[in-house]
PDB file of C-alpha atoms and ligand atoms in Angstrom:
ATOM      1  CA  MET L   1       0.000   0.000   0.000  1.00 49.00           C
ATOM      2  CA  SER L   2       1.508   3.355  -0.940  1.00 58.00           C
ATOM      3  CA  ILE L   3       0.822   6.037   1.623  1.00 70.00           C
ATOM      4  CA  ASP L   4       1.471   9.729   1.088  1.00 74.00           C
ATOM      5  CA  THR L   5       3.715  11.003   3.874  1.00 77.00           C
ATOM      6  CA  SER L   6       4.594  14.468   2.538  1.00 82.00           C
ATOM      7  CA  ILE L   7       4.555  17.193   5.175  1.00 81.00           C
ATOM      8  CA  PHE L   8       3.665  19.587   2.343  1.00 86.00           C
ATOM      9  CA  GLY L   9       0.186  18.080   2.313  1.00 88.00           C
ATOM     10  CA  PRO L  10      -0.873  18.737   5.921  1.00 92.00           C
ATOM     11  CA  ALA L  11      -3.970  16.898   7.132  1.00 92.00           C
ATOM     12  CA  SER L  12      -4.749  18.584  10.457  1.00 94.00           C
ATOM     13  CA  PRO L  13      -5.197  22.167  11.680  1.00 93.00           C
ATOM     14  CA  GLY L  14      -1.906  21.841  13.618  1.00 94.00           C
ATOM     15  CA  ALA L  15       0.064  20.584  10.614  1.00 93.00           C
ATOM     16  CA  GLU L  16      -1.449  23.375   8.478  1.00 94.00           C
ATOM     17  CA  ALA L  17      -0.386  26.006  11.036  1.00 95.00           C
ATOM     18  CA  ILE L  18       3.171  24.609  11.163  1.00 94.00           C
ATOM     19  CA  LEU L  19       3.442  24.587   7.373  1.00 94.00           C
ATOM     20  CA  ARG L  20       2.134  28.163   7.190  1.00 95.00           C
ATOM     21  CA  LEU L  21       4.740  29.334   9.721  1.00 96.00           C
ATOM     22  CA  PHE L  22       7.446  27.410   7.866  1.00 95.00           C
ATOM     23  CA  GLY L  23       6.425  29.111   4.595  1.00 95.00           C
ATOM     24  CA  THR L  24       6.438  32.595   6.140  1.00 95.00           C
ATOM     25  CA  LEU L  25       9.834  32.111   7.818  1.00 96.00           C
ATOM     26  CA  THR L  26      11.319  30.709   4.607  1.00 96.00           C
ATOM     27  CA  LEU L  27      10.070  33.783   2.761  1.00 95.00           C
ATOM     28  CA  PHE L  28      11.586  36.099   5.415  1.00 94.00           C
ATOM     29  CA  SER L  29      14.904  34.250   5.219  1.00 95.00           C
ATOM     30  CA  ALA L  30      14.909  34.427   1.418  1.00 97.00           C
ATOM     31  CA  LEU L  31      14.263  38.205   1.513  1.00 94.00           C
ATOM     32  CA  ILE L  32      17.045  38.794   4.069  1.00 93.00           C
ATOM     33  CA  PHE L  33      19.401  36.629   2.044  1.00 97.00           C
ATOM     34  CA  ALA L  34      18.558  38.602  -1.125  1.00 98.00           C
ATOM     35  CA  ILE L  35      19.080  41.972   0.642  1.00 94.00           C
ATOM     36  CA  VAL L  36      22.433  40.971   2.194  1.00 95.00           C
ATOM     37  CA  LEU L  37      23.671  39.438  -1.045  1.00 97.00           C
ATOM     38  CA  GLY L  38      22.463  42.462  -3.052  1.00 97.00           C
ATOM     39  CA  VAL L  39      24.224  44.994  -0.776  1.00 94.00           C
ATOM     40  CA  THR L  40      27.411  42.887  -0.758  1.00 96.00           C
ATOM     41  CA  LEU L  41      27.486  42.595  -4.549  1.00 97.00           C
ATOM     42  CA  TYR L  42      26.744  46.310  -4.920  1.00 96.00           C
ATOM     43  CA  SER L  43      29.647  47.195  -2.591  1.00 91.00           C
ATOM     44  CA  VAL L  44      32.053  44.841  -4.320  1.00 93.00           C
ATOM     45  CA  ILE L  45      31.318  46.346  -7.736  1.00 92.00           C
ATOM     46  CA  ARG L  46      30.760  49.985  -6.790  1.00 88.00           C
ATOM     47  CA  PHE L  47      33.768  50.344  -4.457  1.00 85.00           C
ATOM     48  CA  ARG L  48      36.260  48.151  -6.303  1.00 86.00           C
ATOM     49  CA  ALA L  49      39.804  49.599  -6.039  1.00 83.00           C
ATOM     50  CA  LYS L  50      40.923  51.238  -9.268  1.00 83.00           C
ATOM     51  CA  PRO L  51      44.583  51.726 -10.319  1.00 83.00           C
ATOM     52  CA  GLY L  52      46.099  54.950  -9.013  1.00 82.00           C
ATOM     53  CA  GLN L  53      43.384  55.433  -6.405  1.00 80.00           C
ATOM     54  CA  GLY L  54      44.263  55.869  -2.695  1.00 80.00           C
ATOM     55  CA  GLU L  55      42.316  54.788   0.381  1.00 80.00           C
ATOM     56  CA  PRO L  56      38.586  55.620   0.063  1.00 77.00           C
ATOM     57  CA  ARG L  57      36.860  57.904   2.569  1.00 80.00           C
ATOM     58  CA  GLN L  58      36.749  56.230   6.026  1.00 83.00           C
ATOM     59  CA  VAL L  59      33.536  56.508   8.045  1.00 82.00           C
ATOM     60  CA  PHE L  60      33.483  55.965  11.832  1.00 86.00           C
ATOM     61  CA  GLY L  61      30.052  55.668  13.462  1.00 87.00           C
ATOM     62  CA  HIS L  62      26.780  56.388  11.690  1.00 89.00           C
ATOM     63  CA  THR L  63      23.945  56.923  14.159  1.00 92.00           C
ATOM     64  CA  ARG L  64      21.058  56.527  11.712  1.00 93.00           C
ATOM     65  CA  LEU L  65      22.547  53.324  10.234  1.00 90.00           C
ATOM     66  CA  GLU L  66      23.191  51.899  13.720  1.00 93.00           C
ATOM     67  CA  ILE L  67      19.589  52.566  14.734  1.00 95.00           C
ATOM     68  CA  LEU L  68      18.300  51.053  11.483  1.00 94.00           C
ATOM     69  CA  TRP L  69      20.227  47.789  11.824  1.00 90.00           C
ATOM     70  CA  THR L  70      19.220  47.429  15.467  1.00 95.00           C
ATOM     71  CA  VAL L  71      15.543  48.295  15.112  1.00 97.00           C
ATOM     72  CA  ALA L  72      14.832  46.414  11.861  1.00 92.00           C
ATOM     73  CA  PRO L  73      16.019  42.955  13.078  1.00 92.00           C
ATOM     74  CA  ALA L  74      14.358  43.522  16.497  1.00 96.00           C
ATOM     75  CA  ALA L  75      11.046  44.324  14.772  1.00 96.00           C
ATOM     76  CA  LEU L  76      11.415  41.268  12.557  1.00 93.00           C
ATOM     77  CA  ILE L  77      12.089  39.027  15.570  1.00 94.00           C
ATOM     78  CA  LEU L  78       9.002  40.468  17.271  1.00 97.00           C
ATOM     79  CA  VAL L  79       6.890  39.614  14.211  1.00 96.00           C
ATOM     80  CA  ILE L  80       8.348  36.073  14.098  1.00 95.00           C
ATOM     81  CA  GLY L  81       7.657  35.733  17.850  1.00 96.00           C
ATOM     82  CA  VAL L  82       3.998  36.720  17.447  1.00 97.00           C
ATOM     83  CA  LEU L  83       3.551  34.325  14.493  1.00 96.00           C
ATOM     84  CA  SER L  84       5.217  31.511  16.472  1.00 96.00           C
ATOM     85  CA  PHE L  85       3.005  32.026  19.528  1.00 96.00           C
ATOM     86  CA  ASN L  86      -0.078  32.058  17.299  1.00 95.00           C
ATOM     87  CA  THR L  87       1.059  28.752  15.779  1.00 95.00           C
ATOM     88  CA  LEU L  88       1.669  27.280  19.248  1.00 94.00           C
ATOM     89  CA  ARG L  89      -1.868  28.164  20.251  1.00 92.00           C
ATOM     90  CA  VAL L  90      -3.199  25.978  17.418  1.00 92.00           C
ATOM     91  CA  VAL L  91      -0.611  23.196  17.691  1.00 92.00           C
ATOM     92  CA  ASP L  92      -0.392  22.895  21.469  1.00 90.00           C
ATOM     93  CA  PRO L  93      -3.697  24.092  22.977  1.00 90.00           C
ATOM     94  CA  ALA L  94      -4.475  23.966  26.700  1.00 90.00           C
ATOM     95  CA  ARG L  95      -5.922  20.633  27.810  1.00 90.00           C
ATOM     96  CA  ASP L  96      -8.050  22.075  30.643  1.00 87.00           C
ATOM     97  CA  GLY L  97      -7.970  18.815  32.604  1.00 87.00           C
ATOM     98  CA  GLN L  98      -9.684  16.801  29.855  1.00 88.00           C
ATOM     99  CA  PRO L  99      -8.944  13.080  30.344  1.00 91.00           C
ATOM    100  CA  PRO L 100      -6.941  11.487  27.513  1.00 94.00           C
ATOM    101  CA  GLU L 101      -8.902   9.242  25.120  1.00 94.00           C
ATOM    102  CA  LEU L 102      -5.843   7.071  24.691  1.00 95.00           C
ATOM    103  CA  ILE L 103      -2.542   6.336  26.352  1.00 97.00           C
ATOM    104  CA  LEU L 104       0.335   5.695  23.996  1.00 97.00           C
ATOM    105  CA  THR L 105       3.377   4.014  25.514  1.00 97.00           C
ATOM    106  CA  GLY L 106       6.718   3.695  23.737  1.00 97.00           C
ATOM    107  CA  HIS L 107       8.540   0.372  24.094  1.00 97.00           C
ATOM    108  CA  GLN L 108      11.749  -0.773  22.419  1.00 95.00           C
ATOM    109  CA  TRP L 109      10.535  -1.022  19.596  1.00 95.00           C
ATOM    110  CA  TRP L 110       6.795  -0.786  19.304  1.00 97.00           C
ATOM    111  CA  TRP L 111       3.881   1.333  20.498  1.00 97.00           C
ATOM    112  CA  GLU L 112       1.315   0.211  23.060  1.00 97.00           C
ATOM    113  CA  VAL L 113      -2.042   1.841  22.379  1.00 97.00           C
ATOM    114  CA  ARG L 114      -4.423   1.827  25.314  1.00 97.00           C
ATOM    115  CA  TYR L 115      -8.003   3.115  25.189  1.00 96.00           C
ATOM    116  CA  PRO L 116      -8.812   3.429  28.912  1.00 94.00           C
ATOM    117  CA  GLN L 117     -12.491   4.412  28.579  1.00 92.00           C
ATOM    118  CA  ALA L 118     -13.276   1.718  26.009  1.00 92.00           C
ATOM    119  CA  GLY L 119     -11.182  -0.792  27.968  1.00 92.00           C
ATOM    120  CA  PHE L 120      -8.891  -2.401  25.384  1.00 95.00           C
ATOM    121  CA  VAL L 121      -5.267  -2.331  24.305  1.00 96.00           C
ATOM    122  CA  THR L 122      -3.824  -2.637  20.825  1.00 96.00           C
ATOM    123  CA  ALA L 123      -0.449  -1.933  19.234  1.00 96.00           C
ATOM    124  CA  ASN L 124       1.179   0.237  16.583  1.00 97.00           C
ATOM    125  CA  GLU L 125      -2.165   1.432  15.262  1.00 96.00           C
ATOM    126  CA  ILE L 126      -4.215   4.359  16.520  1.00 96.00           C
ATOM    127  CA  HIS L 127      -7.771   4.819  15.337  1.00 97.00           C
ATOM    128  CA  ILE L 128      -9.392   8.234  15.687  1.00 97.00           C
ATOM    129  CA  PRO L 129     -12.686   9.714  14.540  1.00 97.00           C
ATOM    130  CA  VAL L 130     -12.129  12.116  11.657  1.00 96.00           C
ATOM    131  CA  GLY L 131     -12.432  15.843  12.413  1.00 93.00           C
ATOM    132  CA  GLN L 132     -12.534  15.318  16.183  1.00 93.00           C
ATOM    133  CA  PRO L 133      -9.554  16.226  18.354  1.00 93.00           C
ATOM    134  CA  VAL L 134      -8.346  13.358  20.528  1.00 94.00           C
ATOM    135  CA  TRP L 135      -6.109  13.820  23.569  1.00 95.00           C
ATOM    136  CA  ILE L 136      -3.207  11.401  23.804  1.00 96.00           C
ATOM    137  CA  GLN L 137      -1.163  10.765  26.913  1.00 97.00           C
ATOM    138  CA  LEU L 138       2.397   9.812  25.963  1.00 97.00           C
ATOM    139  CA  GLU L 139       4.469   7.481  28.125  1.00 97.00           C
ATOM    140  CA  SER L 140       7.586   5.363  27.821  1.00 98.00           C
ATOM    141  CA  VAL L 141       8.650   2.253  29.701  1.00 96.00           C
ATOM    142  CA  ASP L 142      12.329   2.274  28.784  1.00 95.00           C
ATOM    143  CA  VAL L 143      14.120   5.056  26.891  1.00 97.00           C
ATOM    144  CA  ILE L 144      13.035   8.309  25.246  1.00 98.00           C
ATOM    145  CA  HIS L 145      10.959   7.765  22.104  1.00 98.00           C
ATOM    146  CA  ASP L 146       9.288  10.407  19.983  1.00 98.00           C
ATOM    147  CA  PHE L 147       5.819  10.414  18.480  1.00 97.00           C
ATOM    148  CA  TRP L 148       5.656  11.877  15.002  1.00 95.00           C
ATOM    149  CA  VAL L 149       2.901  11.413  12.447  1.00 94.00           C
ATOM    150  CA  LEU L 150       4.169  13.501   9.569  1.00 91.00           C
ATOM    151  CA  LYS L 151       0.925  14.839   8.097  1.00 93.00           C
ATOM    152  CA  LEU L 152      -0.820  15.402  11.432  1.00 93.00           C
ATOM    153  CA  GLY L 153       1.476  17.979  12.946  1.00 85.00           C
ATOM    154  CA  ARG L 154       3.747  18.290  15.859  1.00 89.00           C
ATOM    155  CA  LYS L 155       6.215  15.809  17.297  1.00 93.00           C
ATOM    156  CA  MET L 156       6.355  14.962  20.977  1.00 96.00           C
ATOM    157  CA  ASP L 157       8.791  13.005  23.128  1.00 97.00           C
ATOM    158  CA  ALA L 158       7.672   9.978  25.142  1.00 97.00           C
ATOM    159  CA  VAL L 159       9.792  10.241  28.273  1.00 97.00           C
ATOM    160  CA  PRO L 160      10.120   7.543  30.978  1.00 97.00           C
ATOM    161  CA  GLY L 161       8.539   8.661  34.268  1.00 96.00           C
ATOM    162  CA  ARG L 162       6.736  11.624  32.767  1.00 96.00           C
ATOM    163  CA  SER L 163       3.377  12.087  31.058  1.00 96.00           C
ATOM    164  CA  ASN L 164       3.170  14.312  28.005  1.00 96.00           C
ATOM    165  CA  TYR L 165      -0.061  15.276  26.311  1.00 95.00           C
ATOM    166  CA  LEU L 166      -0.701  15.824  22.640  1.00 94.00           C
ATOM    167  CA  ARG L 167      -3.840  16.685  20.725  1.00 94.00           C
ATOM    168  CA  LEU L 168      -4.272  14.605  17.610  1.00 95.00           C
ATOM    169  CA  GLU L 169      -6.708  15.418  14.846  1.00 95.00           C
ATOM    170  CA  ALA L 170      -7.179  14.476  11.187  1.00 95.00           C
ATOM    171  CA  ASP L 171      -9.177  16.487   8.638  1.00 94.00           C
ATOM    172  CA  ALA L 172      -9.967  13.586   6.291  1.00 94.00           C
ATOM    173  CA  PRO L 173     -10.406   9.821   6.609  1.00 95.00           C
ATOM    174  CA  GLY L 174      -7.279   7.866   5.747  1.00 94.00           C
ATOM    175  CA  VAL L 175      -4.136   6.162   6.956  1.00 94.00           C
ATOM    176  CA  TYR L 176      -1.422   8.475   8.277  1.00 95.00           C
ATOM    177  CA  VAL L 177       2.011   6.988   8.774  1.00 94.00           C
ATOM    178  CA  GLY L 178       4.165   7.909  11.727  1.00 94.00           C
ATOM    179  CA  ALA L 179       7.478   6.859  13.191  1.00 95.00           C
ATOM    180  CA  CYS L 180       9.557   7.118  16.300  1.00 97.00           C
ATOM    181  CA  ALA L 181      11.623  10.254  15.776  1.00 96.00           C
ATOM    182  CA  GLU L 182      14.145   9.908  18.608  1.00 97.00           C
ATOM    183  CA  PHE L 183      16.977   7.415  18.288  1.00 97.00           C
ATOM    184  CA  CYS L 184      16.105   4.670  20.778  1.00 97.00           C
ATOM    185  CA  GLY L 185      18.316   1.731  19.905  1.00 96.00           C
ATOM    186  CA  MET L 186      18.936  -0.904  17.288  1.00 94.00           C
ATOM    187  CA  GLN L 187      15.444  -1.103  15.779  1.00 96.00           C
ATOM    188  CA  HIS L 188      14.541   2.588  16.068  1.00 97.00           C
ATOM    189  CA  ALA L 189      13.884   2.603  12.307  1.00 95.00           C
ATOM    190  CA  TRP L 190      11.215  -0.099  12.777  1.00 96.00           C
ATOM    191  CA  MET L 191       9.175   1.670  15.385  1.00 97.00           C
ATOM    192  CA  ARG L 192       6.492   2.820  12.996  1.00 96.00           C
ATOM    193  CA  LEU L 193       2.908   3.583  13.778  1.00 95.00           C
ATOM    194  CA  ARG L 194      -0.250   4.306  11.869  1.00 95.00           C
ATOM    195  CA  VAL L 195      -3.067   6.672  12.599  1.00 96.00           C
ATOM    196  CA  ILE L 196      -6.265   5.519  10.949  1.00 96.00           C
ATOM    197  CA  ALA L 197      -8.850   8.287  10.787  1.00 96.00           C
ATOM    198  CA  GLN L 198     -12.362   6.936  10.339  1.00 96.00           C
ATOM    199  CA  THR L 199     -15.865   8.314  10.029  1.00 97.00           C
ATOM    200  CA  PRO L 200     -17.593   8.408  13.441  1.00 95.00           C
ATOM    201  CA  GLY L 201     -19.676   5.316  12.488  1.00 96.00           C
ATOM    202  CA  GLU L 202     -16.647   3.273  11.400  1.00 96.00           C
ATOM    203  CA  TYR L 203     -14.727   4.392  14.470  1.00 96.00           C
ATOM    204  CA  ALA L 204     -17.533   3.316  16.821  1.00 96.00           C
ATOM    205  CA  ALA L 205     -17.737  -0.061  15.060  1.00 96.00           C
ATOM    206  CA  TRP L 206     -13.962  -0.505  15.366  1.00 96.00           C
ATOM    207  CA  GLN L 207     -14.053   0.339  19.076  1.00 95.00           C
ATOM    208  CA  GLN L 208     -16.877  -2.127  19.644  1.00 95.00           C
ATOM    209  CA  ALA L 209     -14.994  -4.884  17.800  1.00 95.00           C
ATOM    210  CA  GLN L 210     -11.771  -4.206  19.743  1.00 95.00           C
ATOM    211  CA  ALA L 211     -13.557  -4.143  23.100  1.00 94.00           C
ATOM    212  CA  ALA L 212     -15.187  -7.543  22.419  1.00 94.00           C
ATOM    213  CA  ILE L 213     -13.563 -10.758  23.606  1.00 93.00           C
ATOM    214  CA  PRO L 214     -12.811 -12.932  20.552  1.00 93.00           C
ATOM    215  CA  PRO L 215     -14.790 -16.194  20.452  1.00 92.00           C
ATOM    216  CA  PRO L 216     -12.739 -19.367  20.986  1.00 91.00           C
ATOM    217  CA  PRO L 217     -11.628 -21.001  17.726  1.00 93.00           C
ATOM    218  CA  THR L 218     -13.792 -23.790  16.306  1.00 93.00           C
ATOM    219  CA  GLU L 219     -11.395 -25.333  13.800  1.00 94.00           C
ATOM    220  CA  THR L 220      -9.100 -28.156  15.083  1.00 94.00           C
ATOM    221  CA  VAL L 221      -5.692 -26.703  14.175  1.00 95.00           C
ATOM    222  CA  ALA L 222      -6.615 -23.278  15.583  1.00 94.00           C
ATOM    223  CA  LEU L 223      -7.933 -24.919  18.756  1.00 94.00           C
ATOM    224  CA  GLN L 224      -4.626 -26.723  19.130  1.00 95.00           C
ATOM    225  CA  GLY L 225      -2.886 -23.362  18.614  1.00 95.00           C
ATOM    226  CA  ALA L 226      -4.955 -21.788  21.402  1.00 94.00           C
ATOM    227  CA  LYS L 227      -3.902 -24.615  23.707  1.00 94.00           C
ATOM    228  CA  ARG L 228      -0.224 -24.375  22.719  1.00 95.00           C
ATOM    229  CA  PHE L 229      -0.281 -20.579  23.170  1.00 95.00           C
ATOM    230  CA  GLN L 230      -1.110 -21.135  26.848  1.00 94.00           C
ATOM    231  CA  GLU L 231       1.437 -23.961  27.241  1.00 94.00           C
ATOM    232  CA  LEU L 232       4.399 -22.344  25.513  1.00 93.00           C
ATOM    233  CA  THR L 233       6.180 -19.214  26.730  1.00 90.00           C
ATOM    234  CA  CYS L 234       3.886 -16.880  24.705  1.00 94.00           C
ATOM    235  CA  VAL L 235       1.861 -16.120  27.861  1.00 94.00           C
ATOM    236  CA  ASN L 236       4.916 -14.768  29.692  1.00 94.00           C
ATOM    237  CA  CYS L 237       4.877 -11.643  27.530  1.00 95.00           C
ATOM    238  CA  HIS L 238       1.539 -11.342  25.736  1.00 96.00           C
ATOM    239  CA  ALA L 239      -2.090 -10.859  26.682  1.00 94.00           C
ATOM    240  CA  ILE L 240      -5.165 -12.227  24.940  1.00 95.00           C
ATOM    241  CA  ARG L 241      -8.321 -11.099  26.707  1.00 94.00           C
ATOM    242  CA  GLY L 242     -10.691 -13.897  27.672  1.00 92.00           C
ATOM    243  CA  THR L 243      -7.793 -16.330  28.156  1.00 93.00           C
ATOM    244  CA  GLY L 244      -5.171 -16.939  30.837  1.00 91.00           C
ATOM    245  CA  ALA L 245      -2.652 -14.803  28.934  1.00 91.00           C
ATOM    246  CA  GLN L 246      -2.430 -11.530  30.866  1.00 92.00           C
ATOM    247  CA  ALA L 247       1.169 -10.317  30.533  1.00 93.00           C
ATOM    248  CA  ASN L 248       1.948  -6.972  28.992  1.00 89.00           C
ATOM    249  CA  ALA L 249       5.669  -7.040  28.218  1.00 93.00           C
ATOM    250  CA  GLY L 250       4.859  -7.527  24.531  1.00 95.00           C
ATOM    251  CA  PRO L 251       1.968  -6.308  22.393  1.00 96.00           C
ATOM    252  CA  ASP L 252      -1.604  -7.305  23.355  1.00 95.00           C
ATOM    253  CA  LEU L 253      -2.711  -9.932  20.815  1.00 95.00           C
ATOM    254  CA  THR L 254      -6.455  -9.971  21.528  1.00 95.00           C
ATOM    255  CA  HIS L 255      -7.261  -8.705  18.019  1.00 95.00           C
ATOM    256  CA  ILE L 256      -3.885  -9.081  16.319  1.00 95.00           C
ATOM    257  CA  ALA L 257      -5.416 -10.297  13.046  1.00 94.00           C
ATOM    258  CA  SER L 258      -7.320  -7.008  12.697  1.00 94.00           C
ATOM    259  CA  ARG L 259      -4.111  -4.955  12.559  1.00 95.00           C
ATOM    260  CA  GLN L 260      -2.419  -3.789   9.366  1.00 95.00           C
ATOM    261  CA  THR L 261       1.202  -4.547  10.218  1.00 95.00           C
ATOM    262  CA  LEU L 262       3.412  -6.837  12.305  1.00 95.00           C
ATOM    263  CA  GLY L 263       6.507  -5.912  14.296  1.00 94.00           C
ATOM    264  CA  ALA L 264       5.676  -2.171  14.371  1.00 94.00           C
ATOM    265  CA  GLY L 265       5.531  -1.867  10.601  1.00 94.00           C
ATOM    266  CA  VAL L 266       8.318  -4.238   9.593  1.00 94.00           C
ATOM    267  CA  LEU L 267       5.882  -6.594   7.808  1.00 95.00           C
ATOM    268  CA  ASP L 268       2.375  -6.320   6.377  1.00 95.00           C
ATOM    269  CA  ASN L 269       0.023  -8.436   8.478  1.00 95.00           C
ATOM    270  CA  THR L 270      -0.534 -11.488   6.264  1.00 95.00           C
ATOM    271  CA  THR L 271      -0.611 -15.205   7.085  1.00 95.00           C
ATOM    272  CA  ALA L 272       2.698 -15.736   5.257  1.00 96.00           C
ATOM    273  CA  ASN L 273       4.353 -12.877   7.157  1.00 95.00           C
ATOM    274  CA  LEU L 274       2.983 -14.024  10.525  1.00 96.00           C
ATOM    275  CA  THR L 275       4.505 -17.447   9.813  1.00 96.00           C
ATOM    276  CA  LYS L 276       7.781 -15.759   8.877  1.00 95.00           C
ATOM    277  CA  TRP L 277       7.735 -13.715  12.092  1.00 96.00           C
ATOM    278  CA  LEU L 278       6.988 -16.709  14.358  1.00 95.00           C
ATOM    279  CA  THR L 279       9.585 -18.860  12.564  1.00 95.00           C
ATOM    280  CA  ASN L 280      12.319 -16.472  13.669  1.00 96.00           C
ATOM    281  CA  PRO L 281      11.467 -12.935  14.814  1.00 95.00           C
ATOM    282  CA  GLN L 282      15.192 -12.208  15.191  1.00 96.00           C
ATOM    283  CA  ALA L 283      15.762 -12.757  11.464  1.00 95.00           C
ATOM    284  CA  VAL L 284      12.987 -10.276  10.628  1.00 95.00           C
ATOM    285  CA  LYS L 285      13.805  -7.611  13.234  1.00 96.00           C
ATOM    286  CA  PRO L 286      17.203  -8.313  14.827  1.00 95.00           C
ATOM    287  CA  GLY L 287      17.545  -7.291  18.460  1.00 93.00           C
ATOM    288  CA  ASN L 288      13.807  -7.101  19.193  1.00 94.00           C
ATOM    289  CA  GLN L 289      12.583  -8.485  22.521  1.00 93.00           C
ATOM    290  CA  MET L 290      10.886 -11.569  21.066  1.00 94.00           C
ATOM    291  CA  PRO L 291      13.298 -14.524  21.166  1.00 93.00           C
ATOM    292  CA  HIS L 292      13.763 -17.146  18.472  1.00 94.00           C
ATOM    293  CA  PHE L 293      11.858 -20.102  19.938  1.00 92.00           C
ATOM    294  CA  SER L 294      12.640 -22.701  17.244  1.00 93.00           C
ATOM    295  CA  LEU L 295       8.980 -23.805  17.248  1.00 93.00           C
ATOM    296  CA  SER L 296       8.153 -27.185  15.751  1.00 95.00           C
ATOM    297  CA  SER L 297       6.348 -26.977  12.428  1.00 94.00           C
ATOM    298  CA  THR L 298       3.193 -28.393  14.079  1.00 95.00           C
ATOM    299  CA  ASP L 299       3.236 -25.704  16.776  1.00 94.00           C
ATOM    300  CA  LEU L 300       4.057 -23.040  14.215  1.00 95.00           C
ATOM    301  CA  SER L 301       1.083 -23.773  11.970  1.00 95.00           C
ATOM    302  CA  ALA L 302      -1.225 -24.244  14.981  1.00 95.00           C
ATOM    303  CA  LEU L 303      -0.210 -20.867  16.467  1.00 96.00           C
ATOM    304  CA  VAL L 304      -0.591 -19.111  13.112  1.00 96.00           C
ATOM    305  CA  ALA L 305      -4.041 -20.660  12.620  1.00 95.00           C
ATOM    306  CA  TYR L 306      -5.065 -19.534  16.118  1.00 96.00           C
ATOM    307  CA  LEU L 307      -3.707 -15.984  15.858  1.00 95.00           C
ATOM    308  CA  GLU L 308      -5.432 -15.583  12.473  1.00 94.00           C
ATOM    309  CA  THR L 309      -8.785 -16.152  14.233  1.00 95.00           C
ATOM    310  CA  LEU L 310      -8.171 -13.137  16.509  1.00 95.00           C
ATOM    311  CA  ARG L 311      -9.906 -10.613  14.273  1.00 91.00           C
TER     312      ARG L 311
HETATM  313 CU1  LIG Q 401      11.603   4.652  19.709  1.00 61.44          CU
HETATM  314 CU2  LIG Q 401      13.193   5.585  18.187  1.00 61.44          CU
END
């Protein structure tokens, strides 16, 4: 799937405000550059030493010029300051004690996405209703990560031991790609995330589906997979609601089959890729926290069949 990530096509009021400020400042810089270059070139040509000519007239102190080159940059900085504060008001508005709709926690190297009111947890994929601002609380369990969804505006650090708050909003339905933007170790490059903006109806349906406990599998191989999931070490790190698996060191797998990617964006979520991941996660994403378990081919296909039922 090709996804447009250009910051020159902003998709939220915050991203639009940032782009507008960027455009204005670039224009200012270009004008200043043109003026300085113009005056320099003029001086070089106009006052070039000619043969037989002595020292030109020396000028010491010029009150009007001194005032001009102090006041003009100060005025310009004031204008830039006002524009910047106006942008901040749009990009980083006051939260006024509003509770966050979701808590996003950075892990090496994936994102935990918790919807506290709706009561479910997912990973690497944030769904929001289109056109409605959503407050996100940003956390980290290990090192500093940084939330950045290119078309939706500002970046924000996820800092261990500290909660940061960010208002996320999308103007149009679609998939907006983001990434961790603070170097956080070996697989920093594969700490992607997606924001999926949906119509209010689709968003409500998605929330309802995520909050539901998946029905136990009916097919034999998948049933065997469900059993093996509980017997093997999977349960030490992962949770699947409605089962004995309750750990939260790794991503919650309750509805893993409904997600678009695996391994925080390293693979598209297909049956073949899930098999590849479970065969040896270290070959796909070296250094990640999921060990290579050398599963038997029977266990492998049973686990894949089971996980594929978790829609
Ligand atoms: Cu997390 Cu870079």
